[in-house]
C-alpha atoms as a printed R data frame, in Angstrom:
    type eleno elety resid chain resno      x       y      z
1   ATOM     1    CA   UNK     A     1  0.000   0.000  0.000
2   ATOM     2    CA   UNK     A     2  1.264   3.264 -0.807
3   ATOM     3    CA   UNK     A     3  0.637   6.767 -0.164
4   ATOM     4    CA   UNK     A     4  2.040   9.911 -1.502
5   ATOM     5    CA   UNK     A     5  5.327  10.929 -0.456
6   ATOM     6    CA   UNK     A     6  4.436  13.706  1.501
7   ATOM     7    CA   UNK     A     7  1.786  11.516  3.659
8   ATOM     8    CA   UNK     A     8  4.872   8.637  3.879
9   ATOM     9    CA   UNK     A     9  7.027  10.865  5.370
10  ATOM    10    CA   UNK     A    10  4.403  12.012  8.001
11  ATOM    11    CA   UNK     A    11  3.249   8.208  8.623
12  ATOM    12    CA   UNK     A    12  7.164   7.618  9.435
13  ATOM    13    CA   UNK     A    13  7.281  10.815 11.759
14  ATOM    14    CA   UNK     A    14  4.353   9.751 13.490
15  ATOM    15    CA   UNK     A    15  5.617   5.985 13.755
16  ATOM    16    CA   UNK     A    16  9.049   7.291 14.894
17  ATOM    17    CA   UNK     A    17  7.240   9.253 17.835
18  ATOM    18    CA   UNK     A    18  5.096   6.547 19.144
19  ATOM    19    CA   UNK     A    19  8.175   3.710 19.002
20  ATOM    20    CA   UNK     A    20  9.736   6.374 20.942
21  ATOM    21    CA   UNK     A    21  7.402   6.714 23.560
22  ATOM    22    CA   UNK     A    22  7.285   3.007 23.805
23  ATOM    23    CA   UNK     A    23 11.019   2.221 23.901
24  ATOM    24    CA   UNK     A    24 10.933   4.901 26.934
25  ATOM    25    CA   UNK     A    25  8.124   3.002 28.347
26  ATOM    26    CA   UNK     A    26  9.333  -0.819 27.500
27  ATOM    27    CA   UNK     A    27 13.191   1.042 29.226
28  ATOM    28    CA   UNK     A    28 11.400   1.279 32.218
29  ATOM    29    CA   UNK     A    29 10.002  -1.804 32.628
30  ATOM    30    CA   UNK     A    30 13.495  -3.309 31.845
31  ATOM    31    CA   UNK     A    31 14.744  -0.899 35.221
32  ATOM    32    CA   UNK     A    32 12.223  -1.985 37.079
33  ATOM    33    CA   UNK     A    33 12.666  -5.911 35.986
34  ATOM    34    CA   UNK     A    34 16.149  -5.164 37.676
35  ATOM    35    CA   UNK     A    35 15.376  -3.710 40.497
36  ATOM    36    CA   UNK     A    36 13.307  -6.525 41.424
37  ATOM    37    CA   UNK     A    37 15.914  -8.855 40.687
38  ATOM    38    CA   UNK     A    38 18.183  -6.909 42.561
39  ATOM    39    CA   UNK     A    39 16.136  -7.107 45.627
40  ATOM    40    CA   UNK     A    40 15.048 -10.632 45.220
41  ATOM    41    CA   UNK     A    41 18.549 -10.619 45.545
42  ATOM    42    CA   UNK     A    42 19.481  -8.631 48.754
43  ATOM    43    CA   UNK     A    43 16.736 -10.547 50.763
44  ATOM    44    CA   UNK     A    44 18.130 -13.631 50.062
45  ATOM    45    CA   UNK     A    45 21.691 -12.183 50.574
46  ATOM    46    CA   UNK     A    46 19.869 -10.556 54.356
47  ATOM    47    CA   UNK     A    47 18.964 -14.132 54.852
48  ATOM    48    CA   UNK     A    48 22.065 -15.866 55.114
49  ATOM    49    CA   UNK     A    49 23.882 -13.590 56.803
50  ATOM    50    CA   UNK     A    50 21.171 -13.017 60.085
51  ATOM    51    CA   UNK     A    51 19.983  -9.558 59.054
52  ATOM    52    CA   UNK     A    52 16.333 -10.207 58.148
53  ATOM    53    CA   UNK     A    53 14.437 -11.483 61.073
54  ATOM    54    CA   UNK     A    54 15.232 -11.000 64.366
55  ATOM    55    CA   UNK     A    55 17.246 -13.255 66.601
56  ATOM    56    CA   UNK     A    56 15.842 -15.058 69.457
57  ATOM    57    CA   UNK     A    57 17.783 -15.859 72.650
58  ATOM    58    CA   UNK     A    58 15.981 -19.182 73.851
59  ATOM    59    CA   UNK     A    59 16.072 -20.699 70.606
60  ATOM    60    CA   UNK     A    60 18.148 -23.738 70.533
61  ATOM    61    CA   UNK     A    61 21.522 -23.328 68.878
62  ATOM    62    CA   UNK     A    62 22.107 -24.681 65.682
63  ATOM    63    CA   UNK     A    63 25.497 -26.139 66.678
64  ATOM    64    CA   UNK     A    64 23.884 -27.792 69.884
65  ATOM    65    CA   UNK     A    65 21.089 -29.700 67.017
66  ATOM    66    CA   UNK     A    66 23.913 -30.464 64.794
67  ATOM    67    CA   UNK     A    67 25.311 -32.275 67.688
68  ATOM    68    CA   UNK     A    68 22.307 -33.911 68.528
69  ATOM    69    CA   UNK     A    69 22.119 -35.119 65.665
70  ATOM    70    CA   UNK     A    70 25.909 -36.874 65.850
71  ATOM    71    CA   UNK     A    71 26.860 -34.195 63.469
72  ATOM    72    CA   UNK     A    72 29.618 -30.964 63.962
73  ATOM    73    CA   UNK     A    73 29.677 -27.559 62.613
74  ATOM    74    CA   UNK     A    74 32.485 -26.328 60.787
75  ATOM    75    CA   UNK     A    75 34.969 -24.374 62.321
76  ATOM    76    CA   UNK     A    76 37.322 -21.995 60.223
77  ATOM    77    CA   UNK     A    77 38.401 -18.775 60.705
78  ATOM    78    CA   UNK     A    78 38.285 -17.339 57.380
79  ATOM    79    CA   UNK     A    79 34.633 -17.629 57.127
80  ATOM    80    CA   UNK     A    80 32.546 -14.688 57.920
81  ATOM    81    CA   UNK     A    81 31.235 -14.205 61.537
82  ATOM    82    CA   UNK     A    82 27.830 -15.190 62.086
83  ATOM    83    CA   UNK     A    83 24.811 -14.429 64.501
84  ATOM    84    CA   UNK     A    84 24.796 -15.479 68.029
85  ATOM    85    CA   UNK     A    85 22.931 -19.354 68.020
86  ATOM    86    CA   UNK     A    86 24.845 -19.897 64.110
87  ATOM    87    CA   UNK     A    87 26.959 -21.957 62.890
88  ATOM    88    CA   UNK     A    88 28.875 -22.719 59.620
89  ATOM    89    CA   UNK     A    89 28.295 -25.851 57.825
90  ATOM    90    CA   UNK     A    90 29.091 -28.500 55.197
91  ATOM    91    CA   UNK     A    91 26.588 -29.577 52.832
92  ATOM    92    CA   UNK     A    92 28.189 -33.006 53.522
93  ATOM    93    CA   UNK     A    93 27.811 -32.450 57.124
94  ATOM    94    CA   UNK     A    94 24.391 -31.224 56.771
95  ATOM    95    CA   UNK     A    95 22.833 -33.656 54.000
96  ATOM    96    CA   UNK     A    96 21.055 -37.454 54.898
97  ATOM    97    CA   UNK     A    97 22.360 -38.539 51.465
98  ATOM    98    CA   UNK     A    98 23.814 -37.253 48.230
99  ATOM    99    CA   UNK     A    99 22.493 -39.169 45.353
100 ATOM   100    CA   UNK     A   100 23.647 -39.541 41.268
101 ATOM   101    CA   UNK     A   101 20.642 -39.980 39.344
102 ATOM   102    CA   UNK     A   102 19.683 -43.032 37.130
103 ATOM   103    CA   UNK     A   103 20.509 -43.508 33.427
104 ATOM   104    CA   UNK     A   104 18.092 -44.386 31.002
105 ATOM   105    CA   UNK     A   105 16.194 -43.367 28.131
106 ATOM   106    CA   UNK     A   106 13.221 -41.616 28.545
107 ATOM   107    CA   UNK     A   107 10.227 -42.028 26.971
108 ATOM   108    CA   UNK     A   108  6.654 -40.761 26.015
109 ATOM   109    CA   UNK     A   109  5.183 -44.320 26.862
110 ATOM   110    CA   UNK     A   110  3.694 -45.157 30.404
111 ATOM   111    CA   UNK     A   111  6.596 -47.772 30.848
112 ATOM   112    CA   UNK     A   112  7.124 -46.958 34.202
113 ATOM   113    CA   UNK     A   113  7.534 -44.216 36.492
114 ATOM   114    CA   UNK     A   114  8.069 -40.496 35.619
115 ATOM   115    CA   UNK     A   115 11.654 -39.223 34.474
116 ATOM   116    CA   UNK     A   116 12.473 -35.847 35.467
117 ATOM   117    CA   UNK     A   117 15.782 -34.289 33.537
118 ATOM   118    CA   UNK     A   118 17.339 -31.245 33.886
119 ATOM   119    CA   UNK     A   119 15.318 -30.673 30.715
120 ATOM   120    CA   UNK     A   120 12.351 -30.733 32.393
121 ATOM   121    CA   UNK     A   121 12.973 -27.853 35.097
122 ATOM   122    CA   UNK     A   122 11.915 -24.532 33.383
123 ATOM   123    CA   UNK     A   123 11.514 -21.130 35.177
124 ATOM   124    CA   UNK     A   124 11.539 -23.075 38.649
125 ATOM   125    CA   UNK     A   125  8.937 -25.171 37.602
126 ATOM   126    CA   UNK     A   126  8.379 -28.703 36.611
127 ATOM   127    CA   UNK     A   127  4.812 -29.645 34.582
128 ATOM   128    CA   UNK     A   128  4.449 -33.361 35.439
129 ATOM   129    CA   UNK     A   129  2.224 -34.236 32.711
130 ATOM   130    CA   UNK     A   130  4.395 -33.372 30.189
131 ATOM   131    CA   UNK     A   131  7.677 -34.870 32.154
132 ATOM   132    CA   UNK     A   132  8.283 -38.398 30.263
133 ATOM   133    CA   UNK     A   133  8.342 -42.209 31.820
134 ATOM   134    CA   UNK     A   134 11.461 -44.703 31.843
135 ATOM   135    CA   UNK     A   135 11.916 -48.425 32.667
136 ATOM   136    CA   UNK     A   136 13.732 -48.974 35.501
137 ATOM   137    CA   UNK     A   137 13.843 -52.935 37.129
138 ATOM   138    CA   UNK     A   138 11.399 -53.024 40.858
139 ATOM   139    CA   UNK     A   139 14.536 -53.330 42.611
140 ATOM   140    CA   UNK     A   140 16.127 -49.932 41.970
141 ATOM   141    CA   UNK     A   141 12.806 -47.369 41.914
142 ATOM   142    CA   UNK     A   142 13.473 -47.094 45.653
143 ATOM   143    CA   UNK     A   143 16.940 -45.878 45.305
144 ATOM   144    CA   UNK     A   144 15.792 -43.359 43.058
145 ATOM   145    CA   UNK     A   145 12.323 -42.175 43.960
146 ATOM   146    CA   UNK     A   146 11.349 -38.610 44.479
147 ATOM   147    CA   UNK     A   147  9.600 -37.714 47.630
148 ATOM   148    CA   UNK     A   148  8.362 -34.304 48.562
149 ATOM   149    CA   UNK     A   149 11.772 -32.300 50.530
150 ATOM   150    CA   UNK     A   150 14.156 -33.835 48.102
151 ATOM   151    CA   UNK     A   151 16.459 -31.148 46.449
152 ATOM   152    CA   UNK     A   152 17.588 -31.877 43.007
153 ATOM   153    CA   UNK     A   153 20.626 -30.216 41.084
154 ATOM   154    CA   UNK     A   154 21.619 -29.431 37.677
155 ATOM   155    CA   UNK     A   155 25.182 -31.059 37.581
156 ATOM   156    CA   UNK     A   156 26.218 -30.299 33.666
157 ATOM   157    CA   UNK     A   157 25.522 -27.765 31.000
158 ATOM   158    CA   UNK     A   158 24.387 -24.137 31.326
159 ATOM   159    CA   UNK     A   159 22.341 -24.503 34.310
160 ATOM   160    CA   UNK     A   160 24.860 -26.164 36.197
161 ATOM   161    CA   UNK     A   161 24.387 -25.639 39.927
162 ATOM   162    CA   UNK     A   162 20.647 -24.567 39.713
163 ATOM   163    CA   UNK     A   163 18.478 -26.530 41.782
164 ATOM   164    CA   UNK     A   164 14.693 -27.502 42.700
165 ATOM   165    CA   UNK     A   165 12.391 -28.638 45.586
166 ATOM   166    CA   UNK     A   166 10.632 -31.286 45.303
167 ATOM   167    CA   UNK     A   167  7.437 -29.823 47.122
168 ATOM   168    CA   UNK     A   168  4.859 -32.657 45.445
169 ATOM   169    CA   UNK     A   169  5.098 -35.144 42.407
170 ATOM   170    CA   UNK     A   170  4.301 -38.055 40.746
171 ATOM   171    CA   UNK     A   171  5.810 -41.496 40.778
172 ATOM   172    CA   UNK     A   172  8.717 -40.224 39.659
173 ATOM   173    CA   UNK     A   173 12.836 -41.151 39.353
174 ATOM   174    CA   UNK     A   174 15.429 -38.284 38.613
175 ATOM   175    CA   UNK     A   175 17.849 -38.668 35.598
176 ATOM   176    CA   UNK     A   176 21.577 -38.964 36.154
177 ATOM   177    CA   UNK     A   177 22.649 -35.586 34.623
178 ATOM   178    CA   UNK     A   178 20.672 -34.356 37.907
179 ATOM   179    CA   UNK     A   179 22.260 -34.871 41.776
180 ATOM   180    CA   UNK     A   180 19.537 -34.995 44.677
181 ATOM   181    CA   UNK     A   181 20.215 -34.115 48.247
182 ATOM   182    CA   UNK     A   182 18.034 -34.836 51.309
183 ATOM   183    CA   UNK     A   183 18.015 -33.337 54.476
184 ATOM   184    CA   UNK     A   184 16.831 -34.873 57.835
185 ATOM   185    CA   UNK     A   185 13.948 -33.786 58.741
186 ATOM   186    CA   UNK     A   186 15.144 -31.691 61.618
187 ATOM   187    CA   UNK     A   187 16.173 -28.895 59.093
188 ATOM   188    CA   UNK     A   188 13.611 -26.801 57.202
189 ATOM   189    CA   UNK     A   189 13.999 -27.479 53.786
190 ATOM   190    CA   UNK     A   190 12.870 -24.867 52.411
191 ATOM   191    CA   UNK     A   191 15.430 -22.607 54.531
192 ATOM   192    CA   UNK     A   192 18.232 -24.599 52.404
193 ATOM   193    CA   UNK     A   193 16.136 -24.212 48.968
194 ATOM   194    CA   UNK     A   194 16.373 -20.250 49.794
195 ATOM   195    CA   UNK     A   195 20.071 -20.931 50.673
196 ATOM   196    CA   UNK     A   196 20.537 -22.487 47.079
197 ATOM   197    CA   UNK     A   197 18.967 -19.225 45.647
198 ATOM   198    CA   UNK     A   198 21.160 -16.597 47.034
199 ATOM   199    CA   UNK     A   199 24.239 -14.795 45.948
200 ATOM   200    CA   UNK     A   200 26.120 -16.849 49.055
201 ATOM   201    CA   UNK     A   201 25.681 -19.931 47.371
202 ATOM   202    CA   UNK     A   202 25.757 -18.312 43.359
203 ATOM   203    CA   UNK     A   203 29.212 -17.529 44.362
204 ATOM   204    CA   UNK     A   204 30.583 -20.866 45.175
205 ATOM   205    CA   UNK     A   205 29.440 -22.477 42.277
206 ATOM   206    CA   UNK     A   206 31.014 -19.547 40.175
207 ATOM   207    CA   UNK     A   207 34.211 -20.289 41.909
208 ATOM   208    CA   UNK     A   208 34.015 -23.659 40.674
209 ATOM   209    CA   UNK     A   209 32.621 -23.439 37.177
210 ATOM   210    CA   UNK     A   210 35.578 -21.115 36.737
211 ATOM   211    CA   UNK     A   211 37.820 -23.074 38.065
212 ATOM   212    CA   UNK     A   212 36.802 -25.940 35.271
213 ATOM   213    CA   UNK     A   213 36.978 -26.244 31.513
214 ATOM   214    CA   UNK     A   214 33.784 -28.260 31.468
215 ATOM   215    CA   UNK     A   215 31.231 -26.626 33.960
216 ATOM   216    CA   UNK     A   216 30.145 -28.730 35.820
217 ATOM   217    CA   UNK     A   217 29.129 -30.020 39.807
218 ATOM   218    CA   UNK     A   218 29.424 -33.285 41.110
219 ATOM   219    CA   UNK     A   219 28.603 -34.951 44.429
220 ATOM   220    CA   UNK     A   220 31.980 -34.111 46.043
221 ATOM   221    CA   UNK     A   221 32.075 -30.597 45.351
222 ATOM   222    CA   UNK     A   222 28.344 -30.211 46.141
223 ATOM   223    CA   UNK     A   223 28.993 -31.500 49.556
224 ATOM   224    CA   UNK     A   224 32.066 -29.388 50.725
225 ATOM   225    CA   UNK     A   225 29.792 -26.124 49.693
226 ATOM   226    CA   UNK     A   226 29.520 -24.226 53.142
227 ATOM   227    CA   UNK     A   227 26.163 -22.955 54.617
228 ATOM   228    CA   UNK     A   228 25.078 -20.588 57.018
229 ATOM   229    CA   UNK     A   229 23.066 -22.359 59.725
230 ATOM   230    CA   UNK     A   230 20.348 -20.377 61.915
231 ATOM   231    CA   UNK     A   231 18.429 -22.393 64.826
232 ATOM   232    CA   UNK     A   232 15.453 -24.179 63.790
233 ATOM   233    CA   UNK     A   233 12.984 -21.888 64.825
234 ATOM   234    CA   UNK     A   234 14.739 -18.840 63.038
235 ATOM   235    CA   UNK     A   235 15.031 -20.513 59.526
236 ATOM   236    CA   UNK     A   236 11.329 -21.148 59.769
237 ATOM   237    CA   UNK     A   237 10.820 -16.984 60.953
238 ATOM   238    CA   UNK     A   238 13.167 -16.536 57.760
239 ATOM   239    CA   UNK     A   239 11.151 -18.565 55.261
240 ATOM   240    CA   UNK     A   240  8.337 -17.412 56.393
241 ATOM   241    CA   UNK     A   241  9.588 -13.485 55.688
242 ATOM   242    CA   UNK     A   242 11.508 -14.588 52.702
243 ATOM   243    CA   UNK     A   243  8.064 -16.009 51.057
244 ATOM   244    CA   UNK     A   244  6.059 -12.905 52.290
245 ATOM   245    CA   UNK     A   245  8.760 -10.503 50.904
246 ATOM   246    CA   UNK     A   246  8.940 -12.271 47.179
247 ATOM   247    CA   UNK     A   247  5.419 -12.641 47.130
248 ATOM   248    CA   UNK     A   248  4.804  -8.579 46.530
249 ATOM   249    CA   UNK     A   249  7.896  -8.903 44.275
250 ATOM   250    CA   UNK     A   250  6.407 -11.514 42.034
251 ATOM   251    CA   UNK     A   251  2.983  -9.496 41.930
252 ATOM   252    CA   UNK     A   252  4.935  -6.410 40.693
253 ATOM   253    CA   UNK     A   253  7.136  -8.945 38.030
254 ATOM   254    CA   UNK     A   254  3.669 -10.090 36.802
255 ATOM   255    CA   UNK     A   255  2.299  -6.945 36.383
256 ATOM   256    CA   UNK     A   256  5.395  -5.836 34.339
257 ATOM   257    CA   UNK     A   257  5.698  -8.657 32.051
258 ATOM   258    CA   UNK     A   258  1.924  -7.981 31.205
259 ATOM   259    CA   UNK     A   259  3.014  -4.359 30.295
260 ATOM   260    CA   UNK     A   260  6.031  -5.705 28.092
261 ATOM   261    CA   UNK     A   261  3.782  -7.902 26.639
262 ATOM   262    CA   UNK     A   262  1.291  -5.147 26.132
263 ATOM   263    CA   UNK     A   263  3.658  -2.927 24.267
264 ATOM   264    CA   UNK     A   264  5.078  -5.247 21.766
265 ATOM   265    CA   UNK     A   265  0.808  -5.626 20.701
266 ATOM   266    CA   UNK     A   266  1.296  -1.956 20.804
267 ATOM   267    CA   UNK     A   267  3.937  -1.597 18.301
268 ATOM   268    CA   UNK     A   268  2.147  -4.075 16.101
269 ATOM   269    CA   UNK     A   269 -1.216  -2.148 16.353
270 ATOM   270    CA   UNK     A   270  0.900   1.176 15.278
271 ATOM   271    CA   UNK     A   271  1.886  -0.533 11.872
272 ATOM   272    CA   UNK     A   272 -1.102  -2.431 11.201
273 ATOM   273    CA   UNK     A   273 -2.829   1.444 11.408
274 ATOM   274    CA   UNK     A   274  0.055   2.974  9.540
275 ATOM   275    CA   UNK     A   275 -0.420   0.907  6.711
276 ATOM   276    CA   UNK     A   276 -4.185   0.831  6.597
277 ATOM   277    CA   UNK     A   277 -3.931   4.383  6.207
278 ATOM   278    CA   UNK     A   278 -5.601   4.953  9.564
279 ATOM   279    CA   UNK     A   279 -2.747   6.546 11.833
């Protein structure tokens, strides 16, 4: 379709104005998209180091449960000081077991139980209906069932190191390019998943991956990682303000993808118009 010149070059003027409005508007979405993730961030980073919730006196230590548990905190000198009732720890020291996962091929028939791959883990999210099946003989699916609290890591590729809680599933096994840890179930689980999510623990693994000409994390380096213990009661006052402070952040991340998403129908709308003729 085309118009005379002179009404081309005003459709292009009046184009160039709107796209600019909108690439102001879409650049402040992007700012605020990184402010978010900048504070999603700091919380965690607040977490782990004692500074978001309050510390209670009469809780019971961490290092006095550790102990109770026939385990010991680790000591070293070079690691940050902690909050009174803290203690540094081993994710050896800390973990029931630290499991490979099982090799097979997966596939779309019902041969067996659910297969869950790295693959599989999008966004922090697993769909189980779409997650295939794999044989495996009676005598292993014990070894390598899922249950709700396990914690399951990326051990290859580009999402080495990122990890997932198990919160509910299906009959399921976990493939072998994925490493699960479980936690007895005196620790809150979920304290540890928030753990695995902040810069404290980002920074190990970078140590590592750039340490390495493959990337990569296996079982021995996942278990000397070191983690900031809190008493029981105070990782469970720190999820709970973790979840209630991330919870307002996702709202606002919703609410700004909708906009981005808003704006690119925008900038469609603006040349479907141009070119009717209508703008």
């Amino acid at each position: 379709p085309l118009p005379p010149l002179p009404e081309q070059e005003r459709i292009v003027a009046k184009i160039e104005a709107l796209f600019s409005q909108l690439d102001a508007g879409v650049a402040a979405l992007r700012r605020i998209q990184a402010a978010l993730k900048r504070y999603k961030a700091s919380v965690l980073k607040a977490a782990c180091e004692g500074r978001l919730v309050a510390q209670d006196p009469a809780d019971e230590p961490a290092e006095a449960l550790l102990r109770r548990l026939g385990k010991a905190p680790l000591v070293d000198d070079d690691l940050p000081a902690l909050p009174e009732g803290w203690c540094w720890v081993t994710v050896n020291n800390l973990a029931e077991s630290i499991q490979y996962g099982y090799t097979e091929s997966a596939s779309d028939e019902a041969i067996g139980p659910k297969f869950l791959r790295i693959t599989d883990i999008q966004n922090g999210r697993v769909n189980w209906e779409t997650v295939p099946y794999c044989k495996i003989d009676e005598m292993d699916i014990d070894k390598y069932l899922l249950r709700p609290g396990d914690i399951v890591f990326a051990r290859t590729g580009a999402t080495t190191g990122k990890s997932f809680l198990i919160r509910e599933c299906q009959k399921a096994v976990f493939a072998s390019y994925l490493i699960r840890l479980r936690l007895p179930k005196d620790f809150d689980v979920n304290y540890f998943a928030l753990f695995l999510d902040s810069p404290m623990y980002w920074s190990q693994i970078m140590t590592v991956r750039k340490g390495s000409a493959q990337p990569g994390v296996n079982a021995t380096i996942l278990s000397t990682l070191t983690v900031p213990l809190p008493p029981l009661l105070e990782q469970q006052r720190i999820v709970a303000e973790v979840e209630r402070r991330l919870s307002i952040a996702a709202e606002v991340e919703a609410v700004v993808a909708a906009l981005l998403a808003r704006s690119a129908r925008l900038r469609q709308a603006i040349l479907k118009q141009a070119f009717r003729g209508q703008l």
